[in-house]
Short mmCIF file of C-alpha atoms in Angstrom, two decimals:
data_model
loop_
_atom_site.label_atom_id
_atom_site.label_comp_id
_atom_site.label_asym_id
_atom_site.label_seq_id
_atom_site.Cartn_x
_atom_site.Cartn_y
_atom_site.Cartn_z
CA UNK A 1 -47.75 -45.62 5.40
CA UNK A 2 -44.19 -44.91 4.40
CA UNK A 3 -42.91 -41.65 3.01
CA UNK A 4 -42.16 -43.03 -0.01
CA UNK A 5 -45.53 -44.40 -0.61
CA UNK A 6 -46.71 -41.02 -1.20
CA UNK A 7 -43.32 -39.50 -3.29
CA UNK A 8 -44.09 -42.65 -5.76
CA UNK A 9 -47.52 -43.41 -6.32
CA UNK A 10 -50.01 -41.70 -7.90
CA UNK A 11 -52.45 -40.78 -4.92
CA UNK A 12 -53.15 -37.39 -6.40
CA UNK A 13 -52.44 -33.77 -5.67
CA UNK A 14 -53.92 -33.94 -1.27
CA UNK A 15 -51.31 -36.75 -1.09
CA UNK A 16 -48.28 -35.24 -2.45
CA UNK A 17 -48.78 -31.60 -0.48
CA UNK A 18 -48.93 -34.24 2.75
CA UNK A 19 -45.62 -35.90 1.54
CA UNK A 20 -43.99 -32.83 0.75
CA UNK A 21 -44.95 -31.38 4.24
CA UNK A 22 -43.24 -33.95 5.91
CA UNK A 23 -39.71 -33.07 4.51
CA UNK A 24 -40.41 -29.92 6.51
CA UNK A 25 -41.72 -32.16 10.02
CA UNK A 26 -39.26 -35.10 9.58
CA UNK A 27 -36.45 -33.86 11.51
CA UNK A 28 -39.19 -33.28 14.42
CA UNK A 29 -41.66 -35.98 14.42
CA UNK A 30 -38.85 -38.47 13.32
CA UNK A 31 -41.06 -41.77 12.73
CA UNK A 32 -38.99 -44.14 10.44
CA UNK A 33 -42.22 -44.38 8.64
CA UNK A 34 -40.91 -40.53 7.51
CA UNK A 35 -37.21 -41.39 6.66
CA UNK A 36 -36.91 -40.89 3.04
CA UNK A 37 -34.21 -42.39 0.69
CA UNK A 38 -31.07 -42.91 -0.66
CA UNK A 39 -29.58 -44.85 -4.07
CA UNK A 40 -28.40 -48.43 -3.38
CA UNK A 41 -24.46 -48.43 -5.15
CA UNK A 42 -24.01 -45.38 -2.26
CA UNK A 43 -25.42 -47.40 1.10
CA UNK A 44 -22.43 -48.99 2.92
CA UNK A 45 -22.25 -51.05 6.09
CA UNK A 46 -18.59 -51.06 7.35
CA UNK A 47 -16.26 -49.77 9.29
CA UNK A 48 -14.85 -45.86 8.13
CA UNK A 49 -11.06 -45.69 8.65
CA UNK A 50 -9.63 -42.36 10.06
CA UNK A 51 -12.22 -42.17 12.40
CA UNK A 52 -10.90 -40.86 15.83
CA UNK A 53 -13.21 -39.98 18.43
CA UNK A 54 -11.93 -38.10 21.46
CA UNK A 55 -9.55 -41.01 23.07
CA UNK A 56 -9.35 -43.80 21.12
CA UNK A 57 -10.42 -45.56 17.86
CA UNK A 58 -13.84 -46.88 17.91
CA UNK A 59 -15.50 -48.85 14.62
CA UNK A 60 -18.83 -48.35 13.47
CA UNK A 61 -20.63 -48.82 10.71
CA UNK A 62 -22.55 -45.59 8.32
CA UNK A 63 -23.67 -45.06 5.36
CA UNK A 64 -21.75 -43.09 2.79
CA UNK A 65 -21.62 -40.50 -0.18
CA UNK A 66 -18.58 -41.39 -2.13
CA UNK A 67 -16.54 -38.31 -3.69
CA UNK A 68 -16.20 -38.88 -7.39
CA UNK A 69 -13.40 -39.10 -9.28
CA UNK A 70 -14.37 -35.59 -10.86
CA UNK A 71 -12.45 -32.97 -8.24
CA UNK A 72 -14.03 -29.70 -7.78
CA UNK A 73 -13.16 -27.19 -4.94
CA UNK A 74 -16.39 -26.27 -2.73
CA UNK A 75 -15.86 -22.12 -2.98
CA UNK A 76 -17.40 -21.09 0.24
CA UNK A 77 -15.48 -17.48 -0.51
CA UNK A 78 -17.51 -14.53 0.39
CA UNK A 79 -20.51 -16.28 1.82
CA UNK A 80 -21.54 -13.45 4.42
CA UNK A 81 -22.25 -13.50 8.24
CA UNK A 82 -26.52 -12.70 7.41
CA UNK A 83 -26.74 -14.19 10.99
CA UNK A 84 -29.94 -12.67 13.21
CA UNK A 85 -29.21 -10.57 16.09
CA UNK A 86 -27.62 -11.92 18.86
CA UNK A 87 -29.03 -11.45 22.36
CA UNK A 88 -26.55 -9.83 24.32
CA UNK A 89 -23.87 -12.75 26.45
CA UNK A 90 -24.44 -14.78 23.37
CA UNK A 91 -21.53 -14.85 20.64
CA UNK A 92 -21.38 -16.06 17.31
CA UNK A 93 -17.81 -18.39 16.80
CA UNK A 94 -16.02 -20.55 14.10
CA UNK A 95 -13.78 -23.24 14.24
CA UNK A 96 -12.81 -25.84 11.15
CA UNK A 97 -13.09 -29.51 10.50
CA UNK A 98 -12.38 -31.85 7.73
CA UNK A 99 -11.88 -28.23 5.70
CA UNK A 100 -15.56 -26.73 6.73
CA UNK A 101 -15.67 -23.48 7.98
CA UNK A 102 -18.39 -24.00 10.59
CA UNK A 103 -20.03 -21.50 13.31
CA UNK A 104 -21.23 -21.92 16.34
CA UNK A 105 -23.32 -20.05 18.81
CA UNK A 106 -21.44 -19.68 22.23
CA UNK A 107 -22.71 -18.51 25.97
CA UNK A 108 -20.80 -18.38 28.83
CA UNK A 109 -21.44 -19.95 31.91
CA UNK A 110 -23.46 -17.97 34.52
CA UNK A 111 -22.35 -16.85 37.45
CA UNK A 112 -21.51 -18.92 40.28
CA UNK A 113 -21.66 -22.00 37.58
CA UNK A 114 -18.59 -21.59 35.79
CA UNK A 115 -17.43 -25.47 37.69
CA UNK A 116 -20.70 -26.98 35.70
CA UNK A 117 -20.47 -28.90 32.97
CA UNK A 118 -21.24 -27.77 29.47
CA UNK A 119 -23.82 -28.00 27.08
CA UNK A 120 -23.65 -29.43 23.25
CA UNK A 121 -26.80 -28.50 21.54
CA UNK A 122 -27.25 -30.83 18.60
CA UNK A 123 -29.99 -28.44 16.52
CA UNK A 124 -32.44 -30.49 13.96
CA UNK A 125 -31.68 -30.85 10.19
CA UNK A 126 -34.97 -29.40 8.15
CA UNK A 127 -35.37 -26.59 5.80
CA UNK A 128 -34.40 -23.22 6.94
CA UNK A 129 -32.84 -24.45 10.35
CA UNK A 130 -29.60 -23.95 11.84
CA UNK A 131 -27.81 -23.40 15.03
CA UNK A 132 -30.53 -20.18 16.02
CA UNK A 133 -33.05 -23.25 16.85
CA UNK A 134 -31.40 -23.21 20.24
CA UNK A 135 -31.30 -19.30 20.70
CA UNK A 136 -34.71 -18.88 22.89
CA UNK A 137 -33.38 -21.91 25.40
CA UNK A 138 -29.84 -20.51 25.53
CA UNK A 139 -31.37 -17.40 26.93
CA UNK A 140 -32.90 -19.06 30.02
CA UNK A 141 -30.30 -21.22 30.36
CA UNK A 142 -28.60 -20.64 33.78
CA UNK A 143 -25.78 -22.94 34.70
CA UNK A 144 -22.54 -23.91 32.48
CA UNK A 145 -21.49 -22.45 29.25
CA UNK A 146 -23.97 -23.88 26.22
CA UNK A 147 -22.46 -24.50 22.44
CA UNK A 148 -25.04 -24.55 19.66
CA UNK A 149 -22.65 -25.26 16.31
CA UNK A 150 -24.17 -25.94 12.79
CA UNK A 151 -24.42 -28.87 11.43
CA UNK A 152 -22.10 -29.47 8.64
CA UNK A 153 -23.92 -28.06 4.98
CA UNK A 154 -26.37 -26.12 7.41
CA UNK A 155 -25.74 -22.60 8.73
CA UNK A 156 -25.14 -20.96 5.34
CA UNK A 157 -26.35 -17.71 6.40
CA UNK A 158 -24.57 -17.56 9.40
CA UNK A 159 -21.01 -18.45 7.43
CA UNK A 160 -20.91 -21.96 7.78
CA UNK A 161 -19.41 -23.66 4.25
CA UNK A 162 -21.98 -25.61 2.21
CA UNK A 163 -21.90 -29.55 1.59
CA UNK A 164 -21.91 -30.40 -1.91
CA UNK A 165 -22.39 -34.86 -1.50
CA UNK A 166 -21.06 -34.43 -5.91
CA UNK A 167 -18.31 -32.98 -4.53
CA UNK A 168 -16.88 -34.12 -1.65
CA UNK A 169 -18.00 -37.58 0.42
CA UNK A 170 -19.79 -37.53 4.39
CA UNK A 171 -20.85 -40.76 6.06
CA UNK A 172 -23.90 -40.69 8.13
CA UNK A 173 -24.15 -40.31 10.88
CA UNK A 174 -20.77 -40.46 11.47
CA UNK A 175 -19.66 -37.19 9.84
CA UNK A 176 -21.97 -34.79 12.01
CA UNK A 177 -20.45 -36.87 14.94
CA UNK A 178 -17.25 -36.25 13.75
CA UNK A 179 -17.68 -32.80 13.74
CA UNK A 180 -19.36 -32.63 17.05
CA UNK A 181 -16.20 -34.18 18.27
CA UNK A 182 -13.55 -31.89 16.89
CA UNK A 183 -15.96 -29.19 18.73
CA UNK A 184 -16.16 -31.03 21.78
CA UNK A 185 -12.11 -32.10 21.31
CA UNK A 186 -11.13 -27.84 20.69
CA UNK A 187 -13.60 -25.63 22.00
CA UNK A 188 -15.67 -27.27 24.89
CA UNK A 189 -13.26 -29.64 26.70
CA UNK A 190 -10.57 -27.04 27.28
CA UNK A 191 -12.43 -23.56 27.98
CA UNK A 192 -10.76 -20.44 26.62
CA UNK A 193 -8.80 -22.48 24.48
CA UNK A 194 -5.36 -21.43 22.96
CA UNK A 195 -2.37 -22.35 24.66
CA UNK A 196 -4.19 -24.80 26.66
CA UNK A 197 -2.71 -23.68 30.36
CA UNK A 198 -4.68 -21.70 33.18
CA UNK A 199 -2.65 -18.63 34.12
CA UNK A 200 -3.04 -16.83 37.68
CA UNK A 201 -0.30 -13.95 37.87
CA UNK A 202 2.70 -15.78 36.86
CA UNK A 203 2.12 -19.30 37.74
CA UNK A 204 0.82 -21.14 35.19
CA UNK A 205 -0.88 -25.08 35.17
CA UNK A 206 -2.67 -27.70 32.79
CA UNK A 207 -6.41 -26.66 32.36
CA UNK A 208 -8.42 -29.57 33.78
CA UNK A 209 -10.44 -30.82 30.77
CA UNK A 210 -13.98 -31.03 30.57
CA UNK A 211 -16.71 -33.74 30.02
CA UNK A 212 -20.04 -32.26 28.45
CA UNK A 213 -23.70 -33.00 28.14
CA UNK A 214 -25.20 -33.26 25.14
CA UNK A 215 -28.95 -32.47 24.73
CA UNK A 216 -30.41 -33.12 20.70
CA UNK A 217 -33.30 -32.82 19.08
CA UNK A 218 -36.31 -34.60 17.36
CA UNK A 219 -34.57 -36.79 14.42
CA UNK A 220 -30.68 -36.25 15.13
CA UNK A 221 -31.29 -39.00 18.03
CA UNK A 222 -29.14 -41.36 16.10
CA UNK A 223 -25.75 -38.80 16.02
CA UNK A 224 -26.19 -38.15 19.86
CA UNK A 225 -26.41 -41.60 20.70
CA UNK A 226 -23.78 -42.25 18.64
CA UNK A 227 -21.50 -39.24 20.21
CA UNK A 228 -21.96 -40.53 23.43
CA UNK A 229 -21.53 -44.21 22.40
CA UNK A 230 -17.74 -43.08 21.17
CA UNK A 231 -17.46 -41.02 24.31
CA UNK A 232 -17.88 -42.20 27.71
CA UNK A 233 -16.13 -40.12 30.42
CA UNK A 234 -14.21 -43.21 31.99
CA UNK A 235 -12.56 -46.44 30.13
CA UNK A 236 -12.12 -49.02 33.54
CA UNK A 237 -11.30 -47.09 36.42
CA UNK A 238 -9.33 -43.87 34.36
CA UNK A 239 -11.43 -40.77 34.13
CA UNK A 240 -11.30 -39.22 30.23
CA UNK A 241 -13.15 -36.61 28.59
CA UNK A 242 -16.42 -37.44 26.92
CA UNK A 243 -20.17 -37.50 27.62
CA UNK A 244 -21.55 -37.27 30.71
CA UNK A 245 -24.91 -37.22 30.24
CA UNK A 246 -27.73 -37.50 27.56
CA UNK A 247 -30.73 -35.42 26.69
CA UNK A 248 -32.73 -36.32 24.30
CA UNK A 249 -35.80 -33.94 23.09
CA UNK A 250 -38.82 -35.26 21.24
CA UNK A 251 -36.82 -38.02 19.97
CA UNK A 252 -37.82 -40.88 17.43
CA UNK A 253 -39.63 -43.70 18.98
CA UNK A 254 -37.45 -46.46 20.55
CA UNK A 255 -39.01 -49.05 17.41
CA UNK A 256 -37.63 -46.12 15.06
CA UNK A 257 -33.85 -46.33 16.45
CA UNK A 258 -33.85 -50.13 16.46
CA UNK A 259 -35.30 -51.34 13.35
CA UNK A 260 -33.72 -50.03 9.90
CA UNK A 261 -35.17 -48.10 7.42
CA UNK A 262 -35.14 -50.52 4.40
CA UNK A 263 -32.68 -50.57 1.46
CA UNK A 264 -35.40 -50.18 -1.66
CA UNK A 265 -36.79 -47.17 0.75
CA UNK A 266 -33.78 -45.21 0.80
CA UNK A 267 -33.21 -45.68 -3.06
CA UNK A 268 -37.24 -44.25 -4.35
CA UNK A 269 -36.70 -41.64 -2.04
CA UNK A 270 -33.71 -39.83 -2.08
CA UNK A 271 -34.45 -40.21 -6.26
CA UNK A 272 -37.17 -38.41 -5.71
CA UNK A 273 -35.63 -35.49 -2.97
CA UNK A 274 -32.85 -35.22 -5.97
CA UNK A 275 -35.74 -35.06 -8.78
CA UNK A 276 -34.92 -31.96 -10.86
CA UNK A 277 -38.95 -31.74 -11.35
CA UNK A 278 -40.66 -33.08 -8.33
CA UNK A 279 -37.91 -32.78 -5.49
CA UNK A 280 -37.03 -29.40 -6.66
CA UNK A 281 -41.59 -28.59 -6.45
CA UNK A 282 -41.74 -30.03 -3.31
CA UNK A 283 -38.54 -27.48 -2.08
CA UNK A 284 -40.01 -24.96 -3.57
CA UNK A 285 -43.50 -25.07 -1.96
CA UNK A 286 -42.02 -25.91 1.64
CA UNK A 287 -39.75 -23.13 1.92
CA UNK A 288 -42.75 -20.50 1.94
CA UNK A 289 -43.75 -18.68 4.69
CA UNK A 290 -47.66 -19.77 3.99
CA UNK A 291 -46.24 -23.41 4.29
CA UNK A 292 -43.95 -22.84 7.31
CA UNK A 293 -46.64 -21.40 9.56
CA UNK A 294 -49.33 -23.90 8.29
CA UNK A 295 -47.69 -26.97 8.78
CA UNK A 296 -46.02 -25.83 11.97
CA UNK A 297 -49.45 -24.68 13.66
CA UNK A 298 -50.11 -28.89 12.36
CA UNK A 299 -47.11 -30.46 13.32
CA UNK A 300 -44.90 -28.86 15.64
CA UNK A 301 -46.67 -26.16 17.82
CA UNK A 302 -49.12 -26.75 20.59
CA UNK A 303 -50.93 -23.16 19.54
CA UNK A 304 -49.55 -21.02 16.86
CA UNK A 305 -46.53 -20.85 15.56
CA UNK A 306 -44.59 -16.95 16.24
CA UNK A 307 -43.63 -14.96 13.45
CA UNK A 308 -40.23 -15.20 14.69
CA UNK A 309 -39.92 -18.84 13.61
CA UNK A 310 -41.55 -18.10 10.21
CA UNK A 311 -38.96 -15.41 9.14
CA UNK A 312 -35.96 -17.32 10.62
CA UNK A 313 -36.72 -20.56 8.11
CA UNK A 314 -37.70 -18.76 4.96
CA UNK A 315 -34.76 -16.24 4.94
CA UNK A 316 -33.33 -16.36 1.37
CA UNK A 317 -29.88 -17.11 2.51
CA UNK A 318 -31.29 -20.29 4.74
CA UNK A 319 -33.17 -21.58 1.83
CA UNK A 320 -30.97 -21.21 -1.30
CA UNK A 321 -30.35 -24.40 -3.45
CA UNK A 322 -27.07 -25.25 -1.80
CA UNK A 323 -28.65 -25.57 1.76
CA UNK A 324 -30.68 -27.92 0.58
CA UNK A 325 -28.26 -31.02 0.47
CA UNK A 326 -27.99 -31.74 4.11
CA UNK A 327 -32.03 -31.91 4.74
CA UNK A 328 -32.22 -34.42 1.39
CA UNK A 329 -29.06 -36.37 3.28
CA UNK A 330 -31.58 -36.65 6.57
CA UNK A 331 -34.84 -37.63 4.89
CA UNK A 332 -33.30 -39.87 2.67
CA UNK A 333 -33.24 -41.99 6.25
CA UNK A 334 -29.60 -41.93 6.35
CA UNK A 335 -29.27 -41.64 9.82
CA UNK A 336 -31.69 -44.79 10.35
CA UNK A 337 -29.83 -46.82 7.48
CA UNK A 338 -29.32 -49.45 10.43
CA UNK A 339 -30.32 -50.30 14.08
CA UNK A 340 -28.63 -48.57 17.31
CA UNK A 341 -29.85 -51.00 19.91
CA UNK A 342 -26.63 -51.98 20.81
CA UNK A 343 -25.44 -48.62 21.76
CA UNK A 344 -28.99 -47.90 23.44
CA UNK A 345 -28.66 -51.10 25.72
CA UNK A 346 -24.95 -50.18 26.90
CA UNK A 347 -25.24 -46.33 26.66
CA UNK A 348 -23.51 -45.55 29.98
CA UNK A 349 -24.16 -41.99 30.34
CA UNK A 350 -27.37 -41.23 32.52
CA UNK A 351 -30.50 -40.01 29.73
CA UNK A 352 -33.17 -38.35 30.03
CA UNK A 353 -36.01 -38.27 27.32
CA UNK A 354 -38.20 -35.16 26.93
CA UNK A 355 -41.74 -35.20 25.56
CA UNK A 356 -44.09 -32.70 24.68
CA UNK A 357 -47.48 -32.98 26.75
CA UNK A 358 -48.66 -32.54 22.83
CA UNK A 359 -46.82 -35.11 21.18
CA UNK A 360 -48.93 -38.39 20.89
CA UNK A 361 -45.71 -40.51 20.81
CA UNK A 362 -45.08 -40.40 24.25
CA UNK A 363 -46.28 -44.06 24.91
CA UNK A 364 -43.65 -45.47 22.02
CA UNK A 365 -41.03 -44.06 23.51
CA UNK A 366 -41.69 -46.32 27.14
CA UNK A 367 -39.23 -47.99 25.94
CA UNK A 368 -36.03 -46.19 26.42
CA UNK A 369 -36.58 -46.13 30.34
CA UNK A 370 -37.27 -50.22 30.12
CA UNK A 371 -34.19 -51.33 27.89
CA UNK A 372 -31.51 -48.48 28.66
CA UNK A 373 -29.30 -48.94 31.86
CA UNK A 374 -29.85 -45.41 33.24
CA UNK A 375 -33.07 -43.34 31.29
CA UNK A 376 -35.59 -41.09 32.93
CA UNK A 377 -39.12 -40.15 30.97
CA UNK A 378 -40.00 -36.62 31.15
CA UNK A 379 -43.00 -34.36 29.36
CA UNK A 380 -43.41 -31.26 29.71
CA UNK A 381 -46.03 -28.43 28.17
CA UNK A 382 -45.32 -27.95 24.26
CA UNK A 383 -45.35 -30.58 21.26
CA UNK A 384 -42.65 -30.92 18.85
CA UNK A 385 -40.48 -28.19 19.43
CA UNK A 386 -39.87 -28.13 22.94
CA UNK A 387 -36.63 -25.97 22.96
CA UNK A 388 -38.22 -23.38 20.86
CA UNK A 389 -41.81 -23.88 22.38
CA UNK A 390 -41.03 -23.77 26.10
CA UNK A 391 -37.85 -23.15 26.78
CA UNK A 392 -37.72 -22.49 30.32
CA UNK A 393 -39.64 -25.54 31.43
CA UNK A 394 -36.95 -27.15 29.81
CA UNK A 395 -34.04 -25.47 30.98
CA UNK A 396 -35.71 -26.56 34.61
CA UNK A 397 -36.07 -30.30 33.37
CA UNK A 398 -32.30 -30.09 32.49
CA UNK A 399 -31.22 -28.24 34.90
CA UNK A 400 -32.52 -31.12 37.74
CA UNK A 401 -31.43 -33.76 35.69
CA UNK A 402 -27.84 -32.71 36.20
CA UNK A 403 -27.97 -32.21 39.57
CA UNK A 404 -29.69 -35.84 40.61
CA UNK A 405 -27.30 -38.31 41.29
CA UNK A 406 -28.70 -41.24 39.03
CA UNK A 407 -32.07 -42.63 37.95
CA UNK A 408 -32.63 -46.90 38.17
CA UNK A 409 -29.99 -48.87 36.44
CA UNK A 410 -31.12 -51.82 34.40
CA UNK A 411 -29.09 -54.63 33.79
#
């Protein structure tokens, strides 16, 4: 039954506590059936000018949240760095897009792998999460350097600016991508960045730029599809910078990516996530720690969640009001708004999909390895939350993923 079955009938108090739980799950257990909402005169299918991907123009269609004539300035002044503790060889950085302060977590590549490609870690969109979601794999990662950046309006405690949609406009998913880009285009392509030359003594050259590999999570399936879609690493015989390869963890189910979450779904929906009464009860009661840990240990966790994950997504600076605007933009099915088959069945990049031996969608997601030219099925122990979960079996299913030449290519 559809998510907004439960926000708008009157099934009773058991029904509502399981729709509210789900705008907790939805970014992991992505079903369409969980995509919430979004008002009609804002859905757009079109083409975004002033869209640049890394080498060339590219159309595509997204859905959009206009800016209104009223102009007010987003202050992000004095938001503090409330960021965790870092484990050593991991960094906190900042770079800017589109005038968003955003951070990202940065580790360097190990050594003897500093020649390996690099990772983009694309973290989920729910309440309380942010770019630490990838902190436990990016300590047993071994091989190239790893960026983990922030969505844009999440990250608030780690000095990311907010997203305010009354404020300023974002298409989706096009405006994460965008921002994944400008990281990808600044930071990742051309290490140590700056002048953009190698120096050895006093001879100087070019840096060689660098194609990456982007791994995302649960839900943000569409934007890494997308990415890559925009960015292949070669255009005819000329090699570029781009994607290289594709990892996709948990994702939504292959009938989730291709058929669209419908119009008059998005509308109840994101009315209700943007209810002053019920929207604002249903935030309220998810960003508890009695709620995060019970609905975890349900959804997400093959055993218990840790305490760990409990304190990280009900910090006060994570959870305040204006964080809240990027998780109504994702369950109000935004990023499903309309079908991605066609990038799917000409993704060039080599993909592997990751299941938890826990998650009972590994069947509906079959598909991927069928219809995509170059897709590998993996599952490994964990449910929901593989990167979080188990880590290191994951870093090992990465890690020989890069290093095998291809997997069958479908035509």
């Amino acid at each position: 039954m559809p998510m907004s079955h439960f926000f708008i009938s009157g099934f009773g108090g058991s029904a509502f506590v399981f729709a509210v739980a789900l705008l907790q799950f939805a970014p992991f257990i992505s079903s369409v059936d969980l995509n919430a909402a979004f008002t009609n005169p804002f859905l757009e299918r079109g083409r975004l000018v002033n869209s640049t991907p890394l080498r060339q123009k590219y159309s595509t269609r997204s859905s959009f949240f206009p800016t209104p004539t009223t102009k007010f300035a987003l202050d992000a002044q004095g938001i503090e760095d409330h960021s965790t503790s870092l484990p050593l060889a991991i960094e906190r950085k900042y770079y800017e897009h589109d005038g968003y302060k955003i951070s990202y977590l940065h580790k360097p590549a190990s050594p003897g792998h500093e020649s390996d490609p690099p990772l983009v870690l694309v973290h989920p969109v729910g309440i309380g999460i942010s770019s630490w979601f990838w902190t436990k794999f990016l300590e047993e990662w071994v091989g190239g350097e790893a960026y983990a950046p922030d969505m844009i309006g999440c990250g608030l405690e780690n000095g990311s600016f907010p997203w305010n949609p009354d404020t300023k406009g974002m298409s989706f998913p096009l405006g994460w991508v965008n921002a994944l880009e400008k990281l990808i285009q600044t930071e990742v392509a051309s290490p140590d960045s700056g002048n953009g030359w190698t120096r050895q003594g006093f001879l100087s050259w070019p840096k060689a730029p660098r194609s990456c590999v982007v791994v995302a999570q649960g839900g943000m399936t569409p934007v890494a599809v997308l990415l890559a879609a925009r960015n292949p690493c070669s255009t005819g015989n000329v090699q570029v910078v781009g994607v290289s390869h594709l990892v996709l963890t948990s994702p939504q189910t292959w009938e989730d990516m291709v058929v669209p979450v419908p119009q008059f779904e998005l509308a109840n929906n994101y009315d209700f996530l943007r209810s002053q009464v019920l929207g604002k009860l249903a935030f309220s009661l998810l960003e508890s720690r009695w709620a995060v840990r019970f609905f975890s240990d349900l959804f997400l966790f093959s055993g218990k969640c840790d305490e760990d994950w409990v304190d990280l997504t009900t910090r006060s600076e994570a959870t305040q009001p204006e964080a809240r605007q990027p998780i109504m933009a994702f369950n109000a099915g935004l990023l499903n708004h309309r079908s991605y088959e066609e990038e799917l069945r000409t993704l060039e990049q080599p993909t592997l999909v990751m299941s938890g031996l826990g998650d009972k969608r590994v069947e509906d997601r079959l598909q991927y390895r069928e219809e995509m030219r170059s897709c590998g099925l993996e599952s490994i122990r964990g449910t929901n939350v593989m990167p979080w979960e188990s880590p290191t079996e994951l870093c090992a299913a990465i890690s020989a993923f890069l290093k095998r030449e291809h997997y069958e290519v479908n035509f």
